[in-house]
Each structure stands twice: as C-alpha cells, then as structure tokens.
Amino acid sequence: MLNNNLYSETLYDTYGQHFTIDKLLFEAGTAHQHLVIFENKEFGRMMALDGVIQTTERDEFIYHEMLAHVPLFAHGNAKRVLIIGGGDGGMLREVLKHKTVEHVTMVEIDAAVVEMCKEWLPNHSAGAYQDPRLNLVIDDGIKFVNNADANADGSFDVIISDCTDPIGPGEVLFSSEFYAGCKRLLSENGIFVAQNGVCFMQLDEVETTARRLGHYMADTWFYGAAVPTYAGGIMTFAWGANNPESRNVALAVLTERFNTAGIASRYYTPAIHQAAFALPRYVEEAIT
Ligand code: SAM
C-alpha cells in the first residue's frame, strides 16, 4: 500500500495503479479498516480503505452524480432515501440536492471515515452532514436492514448502497440476505442501486449480483459510467426496481424532472441517464 511516497492499490494481485503521495494527510487503522487520506497532484485529495482507492476530489462527481441522480430522476417522486455506506459524504451531498427528498437515513459502519472525511475531504460532504433531513446511523448496513421495520419505521423510495468492494466489512452488502432486507424496506415503486465494481475486471461480481438481486426485484439490470480511478474500465452500477417501467422513463420526462430540480451537474444529463443502461454484449450475456 504505502511505500516511500507511492500509494499502490492492492485490489488485484497482478494488476494495479499507483499514486504519488504528494502530502499524507491521515493514516490509521480504524475499528473496521485501514484508512488513508492523501494529496496527489493529479487527482487532488484521495481516500483509500484497505488498499483500495475509494474516492478522489477530481473524479468523485461522476460516481456520486450517477449513483444518486439516476434512481432519483427515474423515480420522480422520492421522499425517503436510504444510503448504506457513503462515509465520505459525496453521495449524501448529491441526494440532498433534490429538494423533494424529505428524509435521508445514512448507515455507515465506520465513524472514523465520516469524521476524517469531514476534516480532510470537506468538499465531498460540503455541509451535507448538517442538513436537518439527515438521520446518520453508525452501524453495519446489514444489521440495519435486517432490524428496520418498514411498517413501523417507514419504507424507502430509493436505497443506495455506496459501499466498498466485497472484501472486509463490505462483503455482506453483496449478499442475498442484504438484498432481501433492502427489498423489505423498499416502497411500492422503490428503486435499489449499488456500486458493483468494474465489469471488465470484476465480471463475476456482476454475475453474482444479477443472480442474487434478481431473486427479489421485478426488474434487475445494470448501468455504467467510467470513473478514472476505478481502474479497468466502466464502473457497473446494480439496478433493482419494483416497477420495471422505472428503467424506461422517457427522455422528455427525465429532462422535465432534471430541469425542474435545478441541479447543476457536471456529468449527469438525461441523455447520459438513458444511455448508461446500454450494456456491452459481454455484460448482457453475463447477466441474462
Ligand atoms: N465510491 C466507493 C466505491 O465505489 O468503492 C465507495 C466509497 S464509500 C467511502 C464506502 C463506504 O462503505 C466506507 O465508508 C465504508 O466504511 C462503508 N462500509 C463498508 N462496509 C459497510 C457495511 N457493512 N455497512 C455500512 N457501511 C459499510
């Protein structure tokens, strides 16, 4: 991981990327994972967990806009949102830009990630943690979804799993048990989305999610966006919806919703929303 002034990602044994550590800002083992935050001349401030790059100031907007705005504009009337993970605060920032969202519960296992990202990556949350609509829960996402009661506590219109890779604490967030819990918490036209790795390098994760998630959702698919520091090509986002029509919202409707929301995006557009669901043949074959 760290040697001299290089951060070498250890996600793969035989392939990888490295970044010069131009300034080390924070490094420690937390109660759950090894956390590093450092400055790199190319990507700005970067955060890594257990040897895997999680987010950078320069390209985070692509990932956070696509994992937040695609389900929210597809749904069209989401009031209650659940974020699992997301400790850097970028997902929370993008979700809260939707003024129609009335409540966000965010369940993050590692309080140190929240606190250190508030301090060293302030532009990610950009004040989102102070929003009165937020209910921040420090807990394991799978414990939360297993214990929450949709009738007593309310269901969610959009659930976003903004988790690490399926290693360490993140592994349970790719399990059938987790997807079953999310299904129980989704409202009638609810939509579940999740980061699901880089399909060219982690196609087995896509196949596994398609099989497991497909057991619970009326419509299971994937969409993509290229995020430069998620090395290896397009990042694949898992999509699970109670209403199959949610994936086929007309461009004119998406455009109207986007214009009404008045959100200044840098990556998301209604056209990219629609195009993102077009998958390479090898990915289509893997998930069908
Ligand atoms: N954008 C990144 C990606 O695509 O890999 C994810 C970023 S975010 C920092 C991932 C978050 O998931 C971390 O803050 C980590 O602590 C959290 N996390 C991992 N396992 C979790 C679990 N079981 N429950 C809740 N949060 C978890």
PDB file of C-alpha atoms and ligand atoms in Angstrom:
ATOM      1  CA  MET A   1       0.000   0.000   0.000  1.00  0.00           C
ATOM      2  CA  LEU A   2       2.197   2.885   1.187  1.00  0.00           C
ATOM      3  CA  ASN A   3       5.925   2.853   0.482  1.00  0.00           C
ATOM      4  CA  ASN A   4       8.082   5.925   0.280  1.00  0.00           C
ATOM      5  CA  ASN A   5       5.843   8.403  -1.472  1.00  0.00           C
ATOM      6  CA  LEU A   6       3.766   5.977  -3.530  1.00  0.00           C
ATOM      7  CA  TYR A   7       0.312   4.589  -2.797  1.00  0.00           C
ATOM      8  CA  SER A   8      -0.099   1.283  -4.634  1.00  0.00           C
ATOM      9  CA  GLU A   9      -3.621  -0.094  -4.868  1.00  0.00           C
ATOM     10  CA  THR A  10      -3.804  -3.757  -3.838  1.00  0.00           C
ATOM     11  CA  LEU A  11      -7.242  -4.655  -5.230  1.00  0.00           C
ATOM     12  CA  TYR A  12      -5.675  -7.074  -7.729  1.00  0.00           C
ATOM     13  CA  ASP A  13      -2.565  -9.224  -7.267  1.00  0.00           C
ATOM     14  CA  THR A  14      -1.427  -8.977 -10.872  1.00  0.00           C
ATOM     15  CA  TYR A  15      -2.576  -5.534 -11.975  1.00  0.00           C
ATOM     16  CA  GLY A  16      -2.851  -2.180 -10.375  1.00  0.00           C
ATOM     17  CA  GLN A  17      -2.448   1.548 -10.234  1.00  0.00           C
ATOM     18  CA  HIS A  18      -0.318   3.759  -8.003  1.00  0.00           C
ATOM     19  CA  PHE A  19      -0.381   7.408  -6.999  1.00  0.00           C
ATOM     20  CA  THR A  20       2.338   9.652  -5.671  1.00  0.00           C
ATOM     21  CA  ILE A  21       1.638  10.692  -2.116  1.00  0.00           C
ATOM     22  CA  ASP A  22       2.420  14.396  -2.510  1.00  0.00           C
ATOM     23  CA  LYS A  23       1.171  15.037   1.018  1.00  0.00           C
ATOM     24  CA  LEU A  24      -0.006  12.455   3.558  1.00  0.00           C
ATOM     25  CA  LEU A  25      -2.961  13.890   5.479  1.00  0.00           C
ATOM     26  CA  PHE A  26      -4.196  10.944   7.573  1.00  0.00           C
ATOM     27  CA  GLU A  27      -3.368   7.297   8.051  1.00  0.00           C
ATOM     28  CA  ALA A  28      -4.677   4.928  10.709  1.00  0.00           C
ATOM     29  CA  GLY A  29      -6.307   1.615  11.348  1.00  0.00           C
ATOM     30  CA  THR A  30      -9.903   2.305  12.393  1.00  0.00           C
ATOM     31  CA  ALA A  31     -12.157  -0.136  14.234  1.00  0.00           C
ATOM     32  CA  HIS A  32     -13.044  -1.640  10.842  1.00  0.00           C
ATOM     33  CA  GLN A  33     -10.471  -0.877   8.127  1.00  0.00           C
ATOM     34  CA  HIS A  34      -7.188   0.828   7.215  1.00  0.00           C
ATOM     35  CA  LEU A  35      -7.897   4.447   6.267  1.00  0.00           C
ATOM     36  CA  VAL A  36      -5.553   6.699   4.286  1.00  0.00           C
ATOM     37  CA  ILE A  37      -6.201  10.223   3.016  1.00  0.00           C
ATOM     38  CA  PHE A  38      -3.515  11.944   0.959  1.00  0.00           C
ATOM     39  CA  GLU A  39      -2.941  14.617  -1.654  1.00  0.00           C
ATOM     40  CA  ASN A  40      -1.973  13.755  -5.246  1.00  0.00           C
ATOM     41  CA  LYS A  41      -1.130  16.409  -7.828  1.00  0.00           C
ATOM     42  CA  GLU A  42      -3.312  14.734 -10.492  1.00  0.00           C
ATOM     43  CA  PHE A  43      -6.450  13.790  -8.538  1.00  0.00           C
ATOM     44  CA  GLY A  44      -6.416  16.118  -5.569  1.00  0.00           C
ATOM     45  CA  ARG A  45      -7.215  14.697  -2.170  1.00  0.00           C
ATOM     46  CA  MET A  46      -7.815  10.927  -2.244  1.00  0.00           C
ATOM     47  CA  MET A  47      -9.189   8.416   0.269  1.00  0.00           C
ATOM     48  CA  ALA A  48      -8.389   4.703   0.337  1.00  0.00           C
ATOM     49  CA  LEU A  49      -9.680   1.883   2.510  1.00  0.00           C
ATOM     50  CA  ASP A  50      -7.857  -1.425   2.956  1.00  0.00           C
ATOM     51  CA  GLY A  51      -5.635  -0.752  -0.049  1.00  0.00           C
ATOM     52  CA  VAL A  52      -8.433   0.259  -2.444  1.00  0.00           C
ATOM     53  CA  ILE A  53      -8.999   3.777  -3.766  1.00  0.00           C
ATOM     54  CA  GLN A  54     -12.491   4.869  -2.650  1.00  0.00           C
ATOM     55  CA  THR A  55     -12.799   8.437  -3.887  1.00  0.00           C
ATOM     56  CA  THR A  56     -10.844  11.429  -5.185  1.00  0.00           C
ATOM     57  CA  GLU A  57     -11.664  15.130  -5.340  1.00  0.00           C
ATOM     58  CA  ARG A  58     -11.132  15.222  -9.081  1.00  0.00           C
ATOM     59  CA  ASP A  59     -13.419  12.412 -10.313  1.00  0.00           C
ATOM     60  CA  GLU A  60     -15.899  11.769  -7.451  1.00  0.00           C
ATOM     61  CA  PHE A  61     -18.582  13.832  -9.188  1.00  0.00           C
ATOM     62  CA  ILE A  62     -19.010  11.181 -11.891  1.00  0.00           C
ATOM     63  CA  TYR A  63     -19.678   8.379  -9.427  1.00  0.00           C
ATOM     64  CA  HIS A  64     -21.819  10.348  -6.971  1.00  0.00           C
ATOM     65  CA  GLU A  65     -23.965  12.027  -9.637  1.00  0.00           C
ATOM     66  CA  MET A  66     -24.667   8.751 -11.457  1.00  0.00           C
ATOM     67  CA  LEU A  67     -25.443   6.686  -8.345  1.00  0.00           C
ATOM     68  CA  ALA A  68     -27.695   9.402  -6.885  1.00  0.00           C
ATOM     69  CA  HIS A  69     -29.468  11.113  -9.816  1.00  0.00           C
ATOM     70  CA  VAL A  70     -30.261   8.084 -11.984  1.00  0.00           C
ATOM     71  CA  PRO A  71     -32.547   6.414  -9.382  1.00  0.00           C
ATOM     72  CA  LEU A  72     -33.950   9.722  -8.108  1.00  0.00           C
ATOM     73  CA  PHE A  73     -34.886  11.117 -11.543  1.00  0.00           C
ATOM     74  CA  ALA A  74     -36.131   7.686 -12.649  1.00  0.00           C
ATOM     75  CA  HIS A  75     -38.391   7.505  -9.579  1.00  0.00           C
ATOM     76  CA  GLY A  76     -39.630  11.078  -9.962  1.00  0.00           C
ATOM     77  CA  ASN A  77     -41.182  11.480  -6.516  1.00  0.00           C
ATOM     78  CA  ALA A  78     -38.743  10.035  -3.969  1.00  0.00           C
ATOM     79  CA  LYS A  79     -39.230  11.450  -0.499  1.00  0.00           C
ATOM     80  CA  ARG A  80     -37.349   8.944   1.700  1.00  0.00           C
ATOM     81  CA  VAL A  81     -33.862   7.738   0.770  1.00  0.00           C
ATOM     82  CA  LEU A  82     -31.575   5.185   2.463  1.00  0.00           C
ATOM     83  CA  ILE A  83     -27.811   5.323   1.874  1.00  0.00           C
ATOM     84  CA  ILE A  84     -25.729   2.370   3.017  1.00  0.00           C
ATOM     85  CA  GLY A  85     -22.047   3.291   3.403  1.00  0.00           C
ATOM     86  CA  GLY A  86     -21.136   6.598   1.802  1.00  0.00           C
ATOM     87  CA  GLY A  87     -18.916   7.755   4.652  1.00  0.00           C
ATOM     88  CA  ASP A  88     -17.096  10.347   2.540  1.00  0.00           C
ATOM     89  CA  GLY A  89     -20.352  12.305   2.285  1.00  0.00           C
ATOM     90  CA  GLY A  90     -20.401  12.767  -1.510  1.00  0.00           C
ATOM     91  CA  MET A  91     -23.486  10.601  -2.038  1.00  0.00           C
ATOM     92  CA  LEU A  92     -25.329  12.421   0.747  1.00  0.00           C
ATOM     93  CA  ARG A  93     -24.428  15.773  -0.854  1.00  0.00           C
ATOM     94  CA  GLU A  94     -25.892  14.777  -4.216  1.00  0.00           C
ATOM     95  CA  VAL A  95     -29.062  13.184  -2.767  1.00  0.00           C
ATOM     96  CA  LEU A  96     -29.812  16.266  -0.663  1.00  0.00           C
ATOM     97  CA  LYS A  97     -29.647  18.488  -3.768  1.00  0.00           C
ATOM     98  CA  HIS A  98     -33.110  17.036  -4.544  1.00  0.00           C
ATOM     99  CA  LYS A  99     -35.377  19.422  -2.607  1.00  0.00           C
ATOM    100  CA  THR A 100     -38.268  16.944  -2.951  1.00  0.00           C
ATOM    101  CA  VAL A 101     -36.326  14.499  -0.738  1.00  0.00           C
ATOM    102  CA  GLU A 102     -37.686  14.899   2.782  1.00  0.00           C
ATOM    103  CA  HIS A 103     -35.624  12.332   4.718  1.00  0.00           C
ATOM    104  CA  VAL A 104     -32.290  10.559   4.297  1.00  0.00           C
ATOM    105  CA  THR A 105     -31.120   7.763   6.584  1.00  0.00           C
ATOM    106  CA  MET A 106     -27.423   7.043   6.073  1.00  0.00           C
ATOM    107  CA  VAL A 107     -25.964   3.890   7.654  1.00  0.00           C
ATOM    108  CA  GLU A 108     -22.152   3.955   7.739  1.00  0.00           C
ATOM    109  CA  ILE A 109     -20.214   1.317   9.696  1.00  0.00           C
ATOM    110  CA  ASP A 110     -17.094   3.388  10.342  1.00  0.00           C
ATOM    111  CA  ALA A 111     -17.427   6.656  12.281  1.00  0.00           C
ATOM    112  CA  ALA A 112     -13.764   7.419  11.612  1.00  0.00           C
ATOM    113  CA  VAL A 113     -14.410   7.593   7.865  1.00  0.00           C
ATOM    114  CA  VAL A 114     -17.178  10.159   8.455  1.00  0.00           C
ATOM    115  CA  GLU A 115     -15.083  12.243  10.851  1.00  0.00           C
ATOM    116  CA  MET A 116     -11.837  12.131   8.862  1.00  0.00           C
ATOM    117  CA  CYS A 117     -13.585  12.880   5.561  1.00  0.00           C
ATOM    118  CA  LYS A 118     -15.384  15.828   7.166  1.00  0.00           C
ATOM    119  CA  GLU A 119     -11.948  17.116   8.194  1.00  0.00           C
ATOM    120  CA  TRP A 120      -9.761  16.221   5.203  1.00  0.00           C
ATOM    121  CA  LEU A 121     -12.271  15.920   2.320  1.00  0.00           C
ATOM    122  CA  PRO A 122     -14.681  18.746   3.259  1.00  0.00           C
ATOM    123  CA  ASN A 123     -15.708  19.358  -0.370  1.00  0.00           C
ATOM    124  CA  HIS A 124     -17.246  15.877  -0.534  1.00  0.00           C
ATOM    125  CA  SER A 125     -19.950  16.435   2.088  1.00  0.00           C
ATOM    126  CA  ALA A 126     -19.924  20.252   1.599  1.00  0.00           C
ATOM    127  CA  GLY A 127     -22.087  20.766   4.673  1.00  0.00           C
ATOM    128  CA  ALA A 128     -24.463  17.863   3.930  1.00  0.00           C
ATOM    129  CA  TYR A 129     -23.925  16.383   7.385  1.00  0.00           C
ATOM    130  CA  GLN A 130     -25.594  19.460   8.885  1.00  0.00           C
ATOM    131  CA  ASP A 131     -28.757  19.055   6.794  1.00  0.00           C
ATOM    132  CA  PRO A 132     -31.802  18.589   9.124  1.00  0.00           C
ATOM    133  CA  ARG A 133     -33.191  15.923   6.765  1.00  0.00           C
ATOM    134  CA  LEU A 134     -30.334  13.555   7.685  1.00  0.00           C
ATOM    135  CA  ASN A 135     -30.558  10.679  10.154  1.00  0.00           C
ATOM    136  CA  LEU A 136     -26.966   9.387  10.429  1.00  0.00           C
ATOM    137  CA  VAL A 137     -26.648   5.872  11.843  1.00  0.00           C
ATOM    138  CA  ILE A 138     -23.260   4.381  12.642  1.00  0.00           C
ATOM    139  CA  ASP A 139     -23.842   0.666  12.174  1.00  0.00           C
ATOM    140  CA  ASP A 140     -23.352  -2.297   9.863  1.00  0.00           C
ATOM    141  CA  GLY A 141     -25.674  -1.876   6.892  1.00  0.00           C
ATOM    142  CA  ILE A 142     -26.832  -5.468   7.033  1.00  0.00           C
ATOM    143  CA  LYS A 143     -27.786  -5.185  10.709  1.00  0.00           C
ATOM    144  CA  PHE A 144     -29.781  -2.067   9.887  1.00  0.00           C
ATOM    145  CA  VAL A 145     -31.739  -3.609   7.002  1.00  0.00           C
ATOM    146  CA  ASN A 146     -32.367  -6.793   8.996  1.00  0.00           C
ATOM    147  CA  ASN A 147     -33.712  -4.905  12.019  1.00  0.00           C
ATOM    148  CA  ALA A 148     -35.555  -1.986  10.396  1.00  0.00           C
ATOM    149  CA  ASP A 149     -39.317  -2.395  10.103  1.00  0.00           C
ATOM    150  CA  ALA A 150     -40.851  -0.756   7.027  1.00  0.00           C
ATOM    151  CA  ASN A 151     -44.252  -0.595   8.725  1.00  0.00           C
ATOM    152  CA  ALA A 152     -43.012   0.919  11.960  1.00  0.00           C
ATOM    153  CA  ASP A 153     -40.051   2.936  10.678  1.00  0.00           C
ATOM    154  CA  GLY A 154     -41.259   3.721   7.142  1.00  0.00           C
ATOM    155  CA  SER A 155     -40.132   2.356   3.802  1.00  0.00           C
ATOM    156  CA  PHE A 156     -37.691   3.983   1.374  1.00  0.00           C
ATOM    157  CA  ASP A 157     -38.303   5.128  -2.191  1.00  0.00           C
ATOM    158  CA  VAL A 158     -34.628   4.863  -3.146  1.00  0.00           C
ATOM    159  CA  ILE A 159     -31.915   2.744  -1.489  1.00  0.00           C
ATOM    160  CA  ILE A 160     -28.296   3.446  -2.487  1.00  0.00           C
ATOM    161  CA  SER A 161     -25.565   1.015  -1.478  1.00  0.00           C
ATOM    162  CA  ASP A 162     -22.434   3.167  -1.671  1.00  0.00           C
ATOM    163  CA  CYS A 163     -20.147   0.549  -0.197  1.00  0.00           C
ATOM    164  CA  THR A 164     -16.624  -0.733  -0.558  1.00  0.00           C
ATOM    165  CA  ASP A 165     -15.739  -3.784  -2.643  1.00  0.00           C
ATOM    166  CA  PRO A 166     -16.989  -7.180  -1.411  1.00  0.00           C
ATOM    167  CA  ILE A 167     -13.961  -7.601   0.851  1.00  0.00           C
ATOM    168  CA  GLY A 168     -13.810  -6.915   4.581  1.00  0.00           C
ATOM    169  CA  PRO A 169     -16.837  -5.114   6.039  1.00  0.00           C
ATOM    170  CA  GLY A 170     -18.306  -4.537   2.580  1.00  0.00           C
ATOM    171  CA  GLU A 171     -18.697  -8.213   1.743  1.00  0.00           C
ATOM    172  CA  VAL A 172     -22.064  -8.596   3.482  1.00  0.00           C
ATOM    173  CA  LEU A 173     -23.507  -5.814   1.326  1.00  0.00           C
ATOM    174  CA  PHE A 174     -23.354  -8.102  -1.695  1.00  0.00           C
ATOM    175  CA  SER A 175     -25.237 -10.967  -0.003  1.00  0.00           C
ATOM    176  CA  SER A 176     -28.733 -12.297  -0.679  1.00  0.00           C
ATOM    177  CA  GLU A 177     -29.555 -11.526   2.954  1.00  0.00           C
ATOM    178  CA  PHE A 178     -28.757  -7.845   2.370  1.00  0.00           C
ATOM    179  CA  TYR A 179     -30.775  -7.682  -0.851  1.00  0.00           C
ATOM    180  CA  ALA A 180     -33.726  -9.364   0.910  1.00  0.00           C
ATOM    181  CA  GLY A 181     -33.547  -6.743   3.647  1.00  0.00           C
ATOM    182  CA  CYS A 182     -33.446  -3.903   1.121  1.00  0.00           C
ATOM    183  CA  LYS A 183     -36.415  -5.418  -0.704  1.00  0.00           C
ATOM    184  CA  ARG A 184     -38.393  -5.415   2.559  1.00  0.00           C
ATOM    185  CA  LEU A 185     -37.599  -1.721   3.056  1.00  0.00           C
ATOM    186  CA  LEU A 186     -38.423  -0.554  -0.491  1.00  0.00           C
ATOM    187  CA  SER A 187     -41.710   1.237  -1.145  1.00  0.00           C
ATOM    188  CA  GLU A 188     -44.107   0.211  -3.943  1.00  0.00           C
ATOM    189  CA  ASN A 189     -42.220   1.963  -6.765  1.00  0.00           C
ATOM    190  CA  GLY A 190     -38.904   1.733  -4.912  1.00  0.00           C
ATOM    191  CA  ILE A 191     -35.517   1.545  -6.624  1.00  0.00           C
ATOM    192  CA  PHE A 192     -32.328  -0.060  -5.277  1.00  0.00           C
ATOM    193  CA  VAL A 193     -28.911   0.834  -6.745  1.00  0.00           C
ATOM    194  CA  ALA A 194     -25.417  -0.170  -5.715  1.00  0.00           C
ATOM    195  CA  GLN A 195     -21.797   0.208  -6.749  1.00  0.00           C
ATOM    196  CA  ASN A 196     -20.948  -3.147  -8.273  1.00  0.00           C
ATOM    197  CA  GLY A 197     -17.335  -2.923  -9.392  1.00  0.00           C
ATOM    198  CA  VAL A 198     -15.635  -2.541 -12.754  1.00  0.00           C
ATOM    199  CA  CYS A 199     -17.279  -5.064 -15.072  1.00  0.00           C
ATOM    200  CA  PHE A 200     -14.190  -5.712 -17.230  1.00  0.00           C
ATOM    201  CA  MET A 201     -12.162  -6.701 -14.162  1.00  0.00           C
ATOM    202  CA  GLN A 202     -14.916  -7.893 -11.775  1.00  0.00           C
ATOM    203  CA  LEU A 203     -17.489  -9.535 -14.080  1.00  0.00           C
ATOM    204  CA  ASP A 204     -18.022 -12.319 -11.549  1.00  0.00           C
ATOM    205  CA  GLU A 205     -19.336  -9.726  -9.081  1.00  0.00           C
ATOM    206  CA  VAL A 206     -21.806  -8.523 -11.705  1.00  0.00           C
ATOM    207  CA  GLU A 207     -22.956 -12.078 -12.429  1.00  0.00           C
ATOM    208  CA  THR A 208     -23.362 -12.848  -8.730  1.00  0.00           C
ATOM    209  CA  THR A 209     -25.345  -9.675  -8.068  1.00  0.00           C
ATOM    210  CA  ALA A 210     -27.595 -10.309 -11.089  1.00  0.00           C
ATOM    211  CA  ARG A 211     -28.395 -13.771  -9.750  1.00  0.00           C
ATOM    212  CA  ARG A 212     -28.899 -12.750  -6.127  1.00  0.00           C
ATOM    213  CA  LEU A 213     -30.664  -9.409  -6.631  1.00  0.00           C
ATOM    214  CA  GLY A 214     -32.803 -10.799  -9.450  1.00  0.00           C
ATOM    215  CA  HIS A 215     -34.416 -13.128  -6.930  1.00  0.00           C
ATOM    216  CA  TYR A 216     -36.021 -10.157  -5.146  1.00  0.00           C
ATOM    217  CA  MET A 217     -36.646  -7.447  -7.726  1.00  0.00           C
ATOM    218  CA  ALA A 218     -39.217  -7.233 -10.539  1.00  0.00           C
ATOM    219  CA  ASP A 219     -36.507  -5.683 -12.713  1.00  0.00           C
ATOM    220  CA  THR A 220     -32.759  -6.215 -12.290  1.00  0.00           C
ATOM    221  CA  TRP A 221     -30.226  -4.608 -14.614  1.00  0.00           C
ATOM    222  CA  PHE A 222     -27.047  -2.566 -14.554  1.00  0.00           C
ATOM    223  CA  TYR A 223     -25.871   0.783 -15.805  1.00  0.00           C
ATOM    224  CA  GLY A 224     -22.435   2.240 -16.156  1.00  0.00           C
ATOM    225  CA  ALA A 225     -20.096   5.184 -16.087  1.00  0.00           C
ATOM    226  CA  ALA A 226     -16.331   5.411 -16.476  1.00  0.00           C
ATOM    227  CA  VAL A 227     -14.714   6.707 -13.278  1.00  0.00           C
ATOM    228  CA  PRO A 228     -10.964   7.117 -13.954  1.00  0.00           C
ATOM    229  CA  THR A 229      -9.701   5.998 -10.529  1.00  0.00           C
ATOM    230  CA  TYR A 230     -11.836   2.842 -10.557  1.00  0.00           C
ATOM    231  CA  ALA A 231      -9.238   1.231 -12.763  1.00  0.00           C
ATOM    232  CA  GLY A 232     -10.114  -1.150 -15.580  1.00  0.00           C
ATOM    233  CA  GLY A 233     -12.952   0.460 -17.482  1.00  0.00           C
ATOM    234  CA  ILE A 234     -16.622   1.186 -16.871  1.00  0.00           C
ATOM    235  CA  MET A 235     -17.867   1.046 -13.273  1.00  0.00           C
ATOM    236  CA  THR A 236     -21.053  -1.028 -13.160  1.00  0.00           C
ATOM    237  CA  PHE A 237     -23.974   0.066 -11.004  1.00  0.00           C
ATOM    238  CA  ALA A 238     -26.547  -2.533  -9.975  1.00  0.00           C
ATOM    239  CA  TRP A 239     -30.201  -1.611 -10.520  1.00  0.00           C
ATOM    240  CA  GLY A 240     -33.164  -3.295  -8.838  1.00  0.00           C
ATOM    241  CA  ALA A 241     -36.694  -1.901  -9.199  1.00  0.00           C
ATOM    242  CA  ASN A 242     -40.146  -2.930  -8.039  1.00  0.00           C
ATOM    243  CA  ASN A 243     -41.601  -1.313 -11.168  1.00  0.00           C
ATOM    244  CA  PRO A 244     -39.966  -2.354 -14.483  1.00  0.00           C
ATOM    245  CA  GLU A 245     -41.155   0.930 -16.028  1.00  0.00           C
ATOM    246  CA  SER A 246     -38.722   2.818 -13.770  1.00  0.00           C
ATOM    247  CA  ARG A 247     -35.873   1.869 -16.128  1.00  0.00           C
ATOM    248  CA  ASN A 248     -37.732   3.132 -19.208  1.00  0.00           C
ATOM    249  CA  VAL A 249     -38.653   6.699 -18.305  1.00  0.00           C
ATOM    250  CA  ALA A 250     -38.931   8.799 -21.494  1.00  0.00           C
ATOM    251  CA  LEU A 251     -36.168  11.288 -22.218  1.00  0.00           C
ATOM    252  CA  ALA A 252     -38.690  14.144 -22.251  1.00  0.00           C
ATOM    253  CA  VAL A 253     -39.849  13.168 -18.735  1.00  0.00           C
ATOM    254  CA  LEU A 254     -36.294  12.839 -17.406  1.00  0.00           C
ATOM    255  CA  THR A 255     -35.487  16.228 -18.964  1.00  0.00           C
ATOM    256  CA  GLU A 256     -38.512  17.847 -17.379  1.00  0.00           C
ATOM    257  CA  ARG A 257     -37.658  16.386 -13.955  1.00  0.00           C
ATOM    258  CA  PHE A 258     -33.998  17.423 -14.307  1.00  0.00           C
ATOM    259  CA  ASN A 259     -34.871  20.991 -15.328  1.00  0.00           C
ATOM    260  CA  THR A 260     -37.436  21.292 -12.522  1.00  0.00           C
ATOM    261  CA  ALA A 261     -34.906  20.074  -9.924  1.00  0.00           C
ATOM    262  CA  GLY A 262     -32.493  22.847 -10.949  1.00  0.00           C
ATOM    263  CA  ILE A 263     -29.439  20.743 -10.061  1.00  0.00           C
ATOM    264  CA  ALA A 264     -26.134  21.892 -11.599  1.00  0.00           C
ATOM    265  CA  SER A 265     -24.437  18.641 -12.593  1.00  0.00           C
ATOM    266  CA  ARG A 266     -21.009  18.086 -14.169  1.00  0.00           C
ATOM    267  CA  TYR A 267     -21.582  14.580 -15.511  1.00  0.00           C
ATOM    268  CA  TYR A 268     -25.272  13.598 -15.260  1.00  0.00           C
ATOM    269  CA  THR A 269     -27.624  14.568 -18.117  1.00  0.00           C
ATOM    270  CA  PRO A 270     -30.957  12.947 -19.002  1.00  0.00           C
ATOM    271  CA  ALA A 271     -29.368  11.604 -22.206  1.00  0.00           C
ATOM    272  CA  ILE A 272     -26.484  10.017 -20.296  1.00  0.00           C
ATOM    273  CA  HIS A 273     -29.028   8.594 -17.827  1.00  0.00           C
ATOM    274  CA  GLN A 274     -30.753   6.731 -20.657  1.00  0.00           C
ATOM    275  CA  ALA A 275     -27.545   5.730 -22.465  1.00  0.00           C
ATOM    276  CA  ALA A 276     -25.957   4.381 -19.261  1.00  0.00           C
ATOM    277  CA  PHE A 277     -28.334   1.397 -19.295  1.00  0.00           C
ATOM    278  CA  ALA A 278     -26.982   0.227 -22.670  1.00  0.00           C
ATOM    279  CA  LEU A 279     -24.520  -2.504 -21.726  1.00  0.00           C
ATOM    280  CA  PRO A 280     -21.677  -4.133 -23.675  1.00  0.00           C
ATOM    281  CA  ARG A 281     -22.653  -7.510 -25.158  1.00  0.00           C
ATOM    282  CA  TYR A 282     -20.347  -9.444 -22.784  1.00  0.00           C
ATOM    283  CA  VAL A 283     -22.042  -7.862 -19.784  1.00  0.00           C
ATOM    284  CA  GLU A 284     -25.541  -8.537 -21.156  1.00  0.00           C
ATOM    285  CA  GLU A 285     -24.585 -12.170 -21.670  1.00  0.00           C
ATOM    286  CA  ALA A 286     -23.211 -12.399 -18.130  1.00  0.00           C
ATOM    287  CA  ILE A 287     -26.398 -11.105 -16.515  1.00  0.00           C
ATOM    288  CA  THR A 288     -29.045 -12.885 -18.617  1.00  0.00           C
TER     289      THR A 288
HETATM  290  N1  SAM B   1     -17.130   5.041  -4.050  1.00  0.00           N
HETATM  291  C1  SAM B   1     -16.565   3.924  -3.330  1.00  0.00           C
HETATM  292  C2  SAM B   1     -16.584   2.696  -4.168  1.00  0.00           C
HETATM  293  O1  SAM B   1     -17.266   2.685  -5.182  1.00  0.00           O
HETATM  294  O2  SAM B   1     -15.881   1.760  -3.804  1.00  0.00           O
HETATM  295  C3  SAM B   1     -17.287   3.745  -2.015  1.00  0.00           C
HETATM  296  C4  SAM B   1     -16.963   4.876  -1.122  1.00  0.00           C
HETATM  297  S1  SAM B   1     -17.568   4.888   0.489  1.00  0.00           S
HETATM  298  C5  SAM B   1     -16.165   5.515   1.235  1.00  0.00           C
HETATM  299  C6  SAM B   1     -17.625   3.186   1.012  1.00  0.00           C
HETATM  300  C7  SAM B   1     -18.084   3.145   2.472  1.00  0.00           C
HETATM  301  O3  SAM B   1     -18.699   1.890   2.782  1.00  0.00           O
HETATM  302  C8  SAM B   1     -16.942   3.303   3.510  1.00  0.00           C
HETATM  303  O4  SAM B   1     -17.129   4.499   4.223  1.00  0.00           O
HETATM  304  C9  SAM B   1     -17.068   2.070   4.405  1.00  0.00           C
HETATM  305  O5  SAM B   1     -16.769   2.337   5.742  1.00  0.00           O
HETATM  306  C10 SAM B   1     -18.525   1.709   4.186  1.00  0.00           C
HETATM  307  N2  SAM B   1     -18.888   0.324   4.522  1.00  0.00           N
HETATM  308  C11 SAM B   1     -18.204  -0.796   4.238  1.00  0.00           C
HETATM  309  N3  SAM B   1     -18.859  -1.886   4.718  1.00  0.00           N
HETATM  310  C12 SAM B   1     -20.004  -1.415   5.310  1.00  0.00           C
HETATM  311  C13 SAM B   1     -21.095  -2.047   5.983  1.00  0.00           C
HETATM  312  N4  SAM B   1     -21.146  -3.381   6.133  1.00  0.00           N
HETATM  313  N5  SAM B   1     -22.096  -1.261   6.458  1.00  0.00           N
HETATM  314  C14 SAM B   1     -22.053   0.099   6.300  1.00  0.00           C
HETATM  315  N6  SAM B   1     -21.040   0.752   5.689  1.00  0.00           N
HETATM  316  C15 SAM B   1     -20.022  -0.006   5.187  1.00  0.00           C
END
